[in-house]
Short mmCIF file of C-alpha atoms and ligand atoms in Angstrom, two decimals:
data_model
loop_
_atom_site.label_atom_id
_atom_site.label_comp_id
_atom_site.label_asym_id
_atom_site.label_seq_id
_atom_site.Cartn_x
_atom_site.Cartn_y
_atom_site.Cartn_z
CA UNK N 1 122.52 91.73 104.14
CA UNK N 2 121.65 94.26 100.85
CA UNK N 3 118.60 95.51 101.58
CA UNK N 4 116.69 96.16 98.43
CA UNK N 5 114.45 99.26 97.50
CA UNK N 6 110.91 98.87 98.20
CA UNK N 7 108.84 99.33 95.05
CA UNK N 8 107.19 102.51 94.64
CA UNK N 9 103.93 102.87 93.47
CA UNK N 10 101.50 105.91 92.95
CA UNK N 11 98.10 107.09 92.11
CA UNK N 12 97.05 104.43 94.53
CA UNK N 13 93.68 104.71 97.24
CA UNK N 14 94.06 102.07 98.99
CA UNK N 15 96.28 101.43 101.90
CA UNK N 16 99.85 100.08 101.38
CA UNK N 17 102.44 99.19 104.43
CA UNK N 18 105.34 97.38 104.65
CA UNK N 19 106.98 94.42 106.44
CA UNK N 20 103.29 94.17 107.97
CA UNK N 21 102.34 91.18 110.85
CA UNK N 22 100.04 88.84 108.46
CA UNK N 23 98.54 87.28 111.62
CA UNK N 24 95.79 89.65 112.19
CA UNK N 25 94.89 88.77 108.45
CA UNK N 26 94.53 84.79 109.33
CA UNK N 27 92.11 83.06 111.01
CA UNK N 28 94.91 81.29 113.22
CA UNK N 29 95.40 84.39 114.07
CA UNK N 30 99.76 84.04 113.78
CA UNK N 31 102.09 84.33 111.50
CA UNK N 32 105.34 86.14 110.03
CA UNK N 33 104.91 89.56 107.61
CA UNK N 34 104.54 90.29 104.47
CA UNK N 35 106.90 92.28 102.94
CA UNK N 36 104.23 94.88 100.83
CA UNK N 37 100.42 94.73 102.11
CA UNK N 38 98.19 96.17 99.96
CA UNK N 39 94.31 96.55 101.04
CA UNK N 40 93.11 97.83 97.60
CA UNK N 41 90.18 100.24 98.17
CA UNK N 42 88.16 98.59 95.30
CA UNK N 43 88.71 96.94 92.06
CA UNK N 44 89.79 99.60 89.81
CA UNK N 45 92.65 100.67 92.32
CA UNK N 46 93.75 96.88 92.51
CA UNK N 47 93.91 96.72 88.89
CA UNK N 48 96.64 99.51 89.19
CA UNK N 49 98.20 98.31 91.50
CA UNK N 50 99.03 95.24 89.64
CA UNK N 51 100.10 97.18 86.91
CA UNK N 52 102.63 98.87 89.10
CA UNK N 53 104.08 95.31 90.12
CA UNK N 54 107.00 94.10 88.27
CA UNK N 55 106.49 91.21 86.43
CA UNK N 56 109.03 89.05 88.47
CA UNK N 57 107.50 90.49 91.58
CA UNK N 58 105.60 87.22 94.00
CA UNK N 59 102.45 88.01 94.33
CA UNK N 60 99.91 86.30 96.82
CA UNK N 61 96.06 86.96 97.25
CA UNK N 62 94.26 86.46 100.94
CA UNK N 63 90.68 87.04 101.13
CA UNK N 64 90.04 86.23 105.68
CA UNK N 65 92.67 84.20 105.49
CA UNK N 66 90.53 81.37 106.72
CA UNK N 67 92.23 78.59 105.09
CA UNK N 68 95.90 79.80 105.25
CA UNK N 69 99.05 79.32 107.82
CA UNK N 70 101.46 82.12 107.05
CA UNK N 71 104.78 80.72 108.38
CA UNK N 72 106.49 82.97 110.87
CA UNK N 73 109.14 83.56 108.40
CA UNK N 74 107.00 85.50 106.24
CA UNK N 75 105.89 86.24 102.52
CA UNK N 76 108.21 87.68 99.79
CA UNK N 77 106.87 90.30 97.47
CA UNK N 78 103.34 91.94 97.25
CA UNK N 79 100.31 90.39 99.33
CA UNK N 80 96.83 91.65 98.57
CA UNK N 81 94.26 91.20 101.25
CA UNK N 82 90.84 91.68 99.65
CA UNK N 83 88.42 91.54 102.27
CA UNK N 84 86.22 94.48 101.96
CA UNK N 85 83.13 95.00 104.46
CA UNK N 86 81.10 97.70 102.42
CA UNK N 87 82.23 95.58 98.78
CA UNK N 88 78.86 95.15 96.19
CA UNK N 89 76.43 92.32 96.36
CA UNK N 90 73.15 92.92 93.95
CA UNK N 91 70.62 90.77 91.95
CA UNK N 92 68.83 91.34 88.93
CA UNK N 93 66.78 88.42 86.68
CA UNK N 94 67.89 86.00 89.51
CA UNK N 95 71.82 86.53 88.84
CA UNK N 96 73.45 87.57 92.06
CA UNK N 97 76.65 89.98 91.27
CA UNK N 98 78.87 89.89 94.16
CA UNK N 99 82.50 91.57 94.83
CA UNK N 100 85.29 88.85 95.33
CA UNK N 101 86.09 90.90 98.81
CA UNK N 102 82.47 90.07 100.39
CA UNK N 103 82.28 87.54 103.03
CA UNK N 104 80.47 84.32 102.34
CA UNK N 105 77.99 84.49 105.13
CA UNK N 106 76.86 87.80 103.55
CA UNK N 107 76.27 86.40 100.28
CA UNK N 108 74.52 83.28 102.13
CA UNK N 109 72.20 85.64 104.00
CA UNK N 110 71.59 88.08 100.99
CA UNK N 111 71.07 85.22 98.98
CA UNK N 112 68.34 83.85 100.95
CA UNK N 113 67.08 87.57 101.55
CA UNK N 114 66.35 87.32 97.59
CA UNK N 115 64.23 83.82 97.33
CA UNK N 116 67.01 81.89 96.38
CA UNK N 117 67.89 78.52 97.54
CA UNK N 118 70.57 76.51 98.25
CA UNK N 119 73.37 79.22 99.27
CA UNK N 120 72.56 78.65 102.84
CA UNK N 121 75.89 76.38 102.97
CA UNK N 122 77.78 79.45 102.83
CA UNK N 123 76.51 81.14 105.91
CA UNK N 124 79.38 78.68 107.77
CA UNK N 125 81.95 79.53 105.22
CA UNK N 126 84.05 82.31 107.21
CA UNK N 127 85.74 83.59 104.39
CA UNK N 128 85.41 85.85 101.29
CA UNK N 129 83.95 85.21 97.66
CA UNK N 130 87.27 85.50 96.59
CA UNK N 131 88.85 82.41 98.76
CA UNK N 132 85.36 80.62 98.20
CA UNK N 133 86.21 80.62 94.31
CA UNK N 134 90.08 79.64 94.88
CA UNK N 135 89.19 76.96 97.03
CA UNK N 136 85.76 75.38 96.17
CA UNK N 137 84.44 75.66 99.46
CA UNK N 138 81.73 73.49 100.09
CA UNK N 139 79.60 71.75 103.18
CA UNK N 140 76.68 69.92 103.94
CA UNK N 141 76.45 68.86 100.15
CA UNK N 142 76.56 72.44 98.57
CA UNK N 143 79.80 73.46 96.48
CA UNK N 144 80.60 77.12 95.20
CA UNK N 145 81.32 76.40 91.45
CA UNK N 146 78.29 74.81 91.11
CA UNK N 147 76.29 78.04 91.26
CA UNK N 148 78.75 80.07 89.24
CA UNK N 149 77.59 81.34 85.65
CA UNK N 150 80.83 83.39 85.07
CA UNK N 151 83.91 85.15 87.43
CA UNK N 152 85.82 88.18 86.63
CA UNK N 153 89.62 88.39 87.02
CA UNK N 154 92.49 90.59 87.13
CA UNK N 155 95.40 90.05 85.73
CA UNK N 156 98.96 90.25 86.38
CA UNK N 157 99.25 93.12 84.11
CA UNK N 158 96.16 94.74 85.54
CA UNK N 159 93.73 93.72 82.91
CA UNK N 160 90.22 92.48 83.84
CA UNK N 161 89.18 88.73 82.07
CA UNK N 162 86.10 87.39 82.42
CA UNK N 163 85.73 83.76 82.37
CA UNK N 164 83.41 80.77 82.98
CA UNK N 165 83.00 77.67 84.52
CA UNK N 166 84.33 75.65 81.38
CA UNK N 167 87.86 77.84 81.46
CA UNK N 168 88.50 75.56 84.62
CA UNK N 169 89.37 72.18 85.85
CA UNK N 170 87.21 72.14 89.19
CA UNK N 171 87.36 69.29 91.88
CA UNK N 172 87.05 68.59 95.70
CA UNK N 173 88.43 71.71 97.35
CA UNK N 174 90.86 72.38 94.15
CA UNK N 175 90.45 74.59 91.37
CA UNK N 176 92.82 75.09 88.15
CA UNK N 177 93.40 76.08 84.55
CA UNK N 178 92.70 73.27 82.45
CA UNK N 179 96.10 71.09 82.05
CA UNK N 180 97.01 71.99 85.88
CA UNK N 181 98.28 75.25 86.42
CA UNK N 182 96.94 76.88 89.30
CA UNK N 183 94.80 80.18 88.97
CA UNK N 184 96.63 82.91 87.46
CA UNK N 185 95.47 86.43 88.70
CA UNK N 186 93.04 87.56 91.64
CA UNK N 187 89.08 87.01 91.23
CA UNK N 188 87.53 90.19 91.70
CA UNK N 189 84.19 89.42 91.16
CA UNK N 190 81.32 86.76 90.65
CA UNK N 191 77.88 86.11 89.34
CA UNK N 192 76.07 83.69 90.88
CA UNK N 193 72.54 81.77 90.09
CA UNK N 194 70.77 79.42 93.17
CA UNK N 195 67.34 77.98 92.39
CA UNK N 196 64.54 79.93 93.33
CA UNK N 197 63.27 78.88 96.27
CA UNK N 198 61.87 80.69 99.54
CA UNK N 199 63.11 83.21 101.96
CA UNK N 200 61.83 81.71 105.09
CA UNK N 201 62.87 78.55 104.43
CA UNK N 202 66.37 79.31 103.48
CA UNK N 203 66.58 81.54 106.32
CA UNK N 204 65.58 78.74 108.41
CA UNK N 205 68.24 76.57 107.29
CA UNK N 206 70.94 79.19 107.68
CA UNK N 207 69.62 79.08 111.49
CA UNK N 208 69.74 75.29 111.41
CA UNK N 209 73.57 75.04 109.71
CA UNK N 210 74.91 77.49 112.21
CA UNK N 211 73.66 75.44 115.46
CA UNK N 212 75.01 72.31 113.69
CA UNK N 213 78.53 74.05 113.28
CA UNK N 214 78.51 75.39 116.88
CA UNK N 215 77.99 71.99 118.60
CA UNK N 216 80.32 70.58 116.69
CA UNK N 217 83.78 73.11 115.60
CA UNK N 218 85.70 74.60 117.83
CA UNK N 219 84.68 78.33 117.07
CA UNK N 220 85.81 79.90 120.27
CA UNK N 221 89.45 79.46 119.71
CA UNK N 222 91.83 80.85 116.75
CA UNK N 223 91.30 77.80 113.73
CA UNK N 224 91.45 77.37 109.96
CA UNK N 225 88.48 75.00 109.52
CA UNK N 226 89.35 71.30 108.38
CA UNK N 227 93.24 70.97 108.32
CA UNK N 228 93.32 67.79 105.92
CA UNK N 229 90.63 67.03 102.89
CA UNK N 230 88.46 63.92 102.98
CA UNK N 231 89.84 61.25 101.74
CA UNK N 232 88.07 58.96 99.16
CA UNK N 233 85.08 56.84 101.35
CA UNK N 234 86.36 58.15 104.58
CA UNK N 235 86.38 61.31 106.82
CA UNK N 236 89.90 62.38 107.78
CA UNK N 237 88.53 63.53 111.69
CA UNK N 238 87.74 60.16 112.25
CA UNK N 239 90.94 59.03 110.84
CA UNK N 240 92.49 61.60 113.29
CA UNK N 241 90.19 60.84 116.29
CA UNK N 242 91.10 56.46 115.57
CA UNK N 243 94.55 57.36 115.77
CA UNK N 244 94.02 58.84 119.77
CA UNK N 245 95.21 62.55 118.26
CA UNK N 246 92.65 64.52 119.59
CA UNK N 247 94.24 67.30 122.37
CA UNK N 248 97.32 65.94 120.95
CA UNK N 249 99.73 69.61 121.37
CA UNK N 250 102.94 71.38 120.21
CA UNK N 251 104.23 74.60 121.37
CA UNK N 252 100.78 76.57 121.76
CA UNK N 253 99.03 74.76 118.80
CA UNK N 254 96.34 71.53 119.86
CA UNK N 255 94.07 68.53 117.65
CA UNK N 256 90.76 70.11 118.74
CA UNK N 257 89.04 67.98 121.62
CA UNK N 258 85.44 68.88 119.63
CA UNK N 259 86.52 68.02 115.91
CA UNK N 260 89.83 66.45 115.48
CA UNK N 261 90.28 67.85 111.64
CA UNK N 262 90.96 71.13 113.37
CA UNK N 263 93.90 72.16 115.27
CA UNK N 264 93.49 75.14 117.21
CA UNK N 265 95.30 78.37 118.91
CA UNK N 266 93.60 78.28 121.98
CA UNK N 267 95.89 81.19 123.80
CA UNK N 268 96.71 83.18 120.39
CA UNK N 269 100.85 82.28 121.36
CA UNK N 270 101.12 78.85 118.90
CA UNK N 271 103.48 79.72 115.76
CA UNK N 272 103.02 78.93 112.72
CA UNK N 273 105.62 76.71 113.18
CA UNK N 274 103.85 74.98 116.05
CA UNK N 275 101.16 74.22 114.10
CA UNK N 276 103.05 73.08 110.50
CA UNK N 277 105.10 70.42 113.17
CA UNK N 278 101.57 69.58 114.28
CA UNK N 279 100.38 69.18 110.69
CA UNK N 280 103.17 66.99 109.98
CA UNK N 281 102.97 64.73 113.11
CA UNK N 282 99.25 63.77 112.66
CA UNK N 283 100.00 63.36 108.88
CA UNK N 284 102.77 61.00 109.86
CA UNK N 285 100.92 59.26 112.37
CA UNK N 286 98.38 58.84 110.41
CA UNK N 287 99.62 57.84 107.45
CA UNK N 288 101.45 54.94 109.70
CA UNK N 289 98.72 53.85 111.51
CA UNK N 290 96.30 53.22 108.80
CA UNK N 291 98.08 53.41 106.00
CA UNK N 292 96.43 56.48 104.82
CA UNK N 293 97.83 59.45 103.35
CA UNK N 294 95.99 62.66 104.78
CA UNK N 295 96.78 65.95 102.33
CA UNK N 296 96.32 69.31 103.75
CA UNK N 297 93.13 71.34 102.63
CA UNK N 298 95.07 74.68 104.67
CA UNK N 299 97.19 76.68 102.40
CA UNK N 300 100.86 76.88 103.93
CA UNK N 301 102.61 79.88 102.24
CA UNK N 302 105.80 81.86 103.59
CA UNK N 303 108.98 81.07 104.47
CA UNK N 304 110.17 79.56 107.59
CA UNK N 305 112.52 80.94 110.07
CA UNK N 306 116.04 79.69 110.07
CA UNK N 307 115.23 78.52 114.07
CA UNK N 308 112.16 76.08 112.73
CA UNK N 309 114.81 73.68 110.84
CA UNK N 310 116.18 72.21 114.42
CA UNK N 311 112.36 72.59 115.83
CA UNK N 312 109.72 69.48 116.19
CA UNK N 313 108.63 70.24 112.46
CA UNK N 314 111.64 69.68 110.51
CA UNK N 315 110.43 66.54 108.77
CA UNK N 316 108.57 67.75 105.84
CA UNK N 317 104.70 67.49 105.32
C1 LIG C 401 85.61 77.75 111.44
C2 LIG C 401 85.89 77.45 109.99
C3 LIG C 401 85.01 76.67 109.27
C4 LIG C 401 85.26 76.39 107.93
N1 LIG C 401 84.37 75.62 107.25
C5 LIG C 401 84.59 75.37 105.94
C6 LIG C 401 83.65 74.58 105.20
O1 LIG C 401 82.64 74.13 105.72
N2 LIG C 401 83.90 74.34 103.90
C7 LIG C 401 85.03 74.84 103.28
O2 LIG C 401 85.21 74.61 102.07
N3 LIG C 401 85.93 75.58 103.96
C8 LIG C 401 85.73 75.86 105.26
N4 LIG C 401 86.64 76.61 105.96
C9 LIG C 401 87.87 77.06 105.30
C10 LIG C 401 87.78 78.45 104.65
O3 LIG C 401 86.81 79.27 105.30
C11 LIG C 401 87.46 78.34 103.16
O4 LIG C 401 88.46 77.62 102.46
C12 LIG C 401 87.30 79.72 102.52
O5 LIG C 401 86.82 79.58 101.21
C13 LIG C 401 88.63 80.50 102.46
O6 LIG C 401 88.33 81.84 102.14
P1 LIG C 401 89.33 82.99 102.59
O7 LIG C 401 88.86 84.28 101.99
O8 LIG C 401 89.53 82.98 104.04
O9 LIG C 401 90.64 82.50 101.83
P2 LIG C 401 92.16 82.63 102.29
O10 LIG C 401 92.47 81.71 103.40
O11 LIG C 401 92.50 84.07 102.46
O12 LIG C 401 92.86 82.07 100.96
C14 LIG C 401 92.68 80.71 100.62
C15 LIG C 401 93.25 80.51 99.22
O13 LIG C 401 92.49 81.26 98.29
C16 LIG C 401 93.31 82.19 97.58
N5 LIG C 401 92.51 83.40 97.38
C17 LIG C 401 91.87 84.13 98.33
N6 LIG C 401 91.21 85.14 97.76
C18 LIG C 401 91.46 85.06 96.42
C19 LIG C 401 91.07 85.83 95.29
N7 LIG C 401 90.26 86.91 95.41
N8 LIG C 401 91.51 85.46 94.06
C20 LIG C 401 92.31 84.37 93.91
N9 LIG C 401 92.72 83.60 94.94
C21 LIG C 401 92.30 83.95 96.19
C22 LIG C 401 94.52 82.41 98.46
O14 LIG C 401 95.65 82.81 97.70
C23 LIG C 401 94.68 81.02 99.09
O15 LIG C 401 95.38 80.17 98.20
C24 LIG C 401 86.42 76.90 107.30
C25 LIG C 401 87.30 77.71 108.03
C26 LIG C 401 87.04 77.99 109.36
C27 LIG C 401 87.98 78.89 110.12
#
């Protein structure tokens, strides 16, 4: 096989590898390697980056990969994992300004810090700004686009845009350019405005939220959150649970005994694999039991390896 040169890039301060294992950078905690990592070390230096990429160069964003199964054959091209620990979070007239790389819980708690209300729904959320924005995460009635007054972006030529709510077409757990294209370019940042309300309380209901999501998610074990969305007037664990999944396994991967919209990686050994053929079978069963058509909220990006066509999942999702 031609092996091709890797691209070079310079100038660069953040940290760059190649053929990397992804599965440290997902929540399942599995998963095949990217070809180019980058961890930019803030915005500026992931704006050059991009402007290093060729244009015909993939290019995929993970914030804690918390909603994504990397298949084992890995990803093509450039990934960017932006997911940064020390990233800014700061207030002024009540508008919270918060790097895409922060973790949700973080903005929850600074959130509620501050006197606002109504972030505490993001305490749970175990991923960044960044995915929070792609995705429309949202629980216990609480959705992230409704508090957002504007988000900045980067381009794929390394320019910053800002734009607003109205630039997008925002739904359950989807967000798009108007007319259906999916995002172009990486959210770098957000500004955010909650009601005011009152720092005991919210703090309060952060503590409350967390208990609830203890007793009932699996937390102790390698997951990506719900697998499937909610469909219409229904809840798809119960559509999971009717259909006698729950502990159902492949390979290493298992329909959670405590909340059968998650399948979990209870040893760390399933492969991605394992769990896209377990994806597939409760989809299929299912969808033949009651007629229902469960789509997957989990981002499934990657290739697979040649060995997965003869495996369980060969039927596609
Ligand atoms: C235990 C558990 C509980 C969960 N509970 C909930 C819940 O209550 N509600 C809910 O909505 N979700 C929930 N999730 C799922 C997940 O945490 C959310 O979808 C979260 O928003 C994903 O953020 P992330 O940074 O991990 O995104 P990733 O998984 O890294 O990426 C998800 C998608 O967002 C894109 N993306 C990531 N960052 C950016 C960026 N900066 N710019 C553009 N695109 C980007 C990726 O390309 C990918 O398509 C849960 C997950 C777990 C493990």
């Amino acid at each position: 096989m031609m092996m091709l040169e890797p691209i070079t890039f310079s100038g660069l301060r953040g940290t760059l590898s190649r053929q990397m294992s992804l599965a440290k950078f997902t929540s399942w905690r599995t998963g095949g390697k990217g070809d180019t990592v980058y961890l930019p070390a803030d915005r500026d230096d992931l704006a050059a980056f991009m402007r290093q990429l060729p244009a015909d160069e993939p290019l995929t964003a993970l914030g804690l990969g918390s909603n994504t199964l990397v298949r084992d054959g890995g990803v093509r091209g450039a990934v960017v994992v932006l997911h940064d620990p020390g990233a800014a979070l700061a207030i002024a007239d009540g508008l919270i300004y918060v790097d895409a790389g922060v973790a949700c819980p973080k903005l929850a708690r600074f959130a509620a810090l501050h006197a606002c209300a109504e972030a505490e729904f993001l305490a749970g959320v175990p991923g960044t700004v960044g995915g929070a924005l792609a995705m429309n995460a949202g629980c216990y009635g609480g959705e992230t686009w409704r508090y957002v007054v504007r988000v900045e972006v980067v381009d794929r030529d390394g320019r910053f845009v800002v734009r607003t709510p109205s630039d997008y077409a925002i739904a359950y757990r989807s967000v798009k350019r108007h007319g259906g294209a999916p995002i172009d370019g990486i959210f770098t940042a957000a500004w955010f405005r909650f009601p005011a309300g009152d720092a005991v309380a919210a703090r309060a209901r952060i503590k409350e939220l967390l208990a609830r999501r203890i007793a009932t998610q699996p937390l102790g074990m390698p997951n990506a959150g719900s697998v499937f969305r909610n469909p219409d007037g229904d809840y798809a664990a119960h559509l999971i649970e009717s259909c006698g999944l729950k502990g159902y396994t492949i390979g290493g991967a298992r329909v959670s005994e405590k909340h059968a919209n998650f399948i979990v990686n209870p040893s760390g050994e399933a492969s991605a694999a394992d769990i896209e053929a377990l994806i597939v079978h409760v989809r299929h069963t299912v969808r033949a039991r009651t007629g229902v058509d469960l789509e997957p909220e989990v981002r499934i990006i990657g290739e697979k390896l040649a060995s997965d066509s003869i495996s369980a999942g060969a039927q596609a999702i």
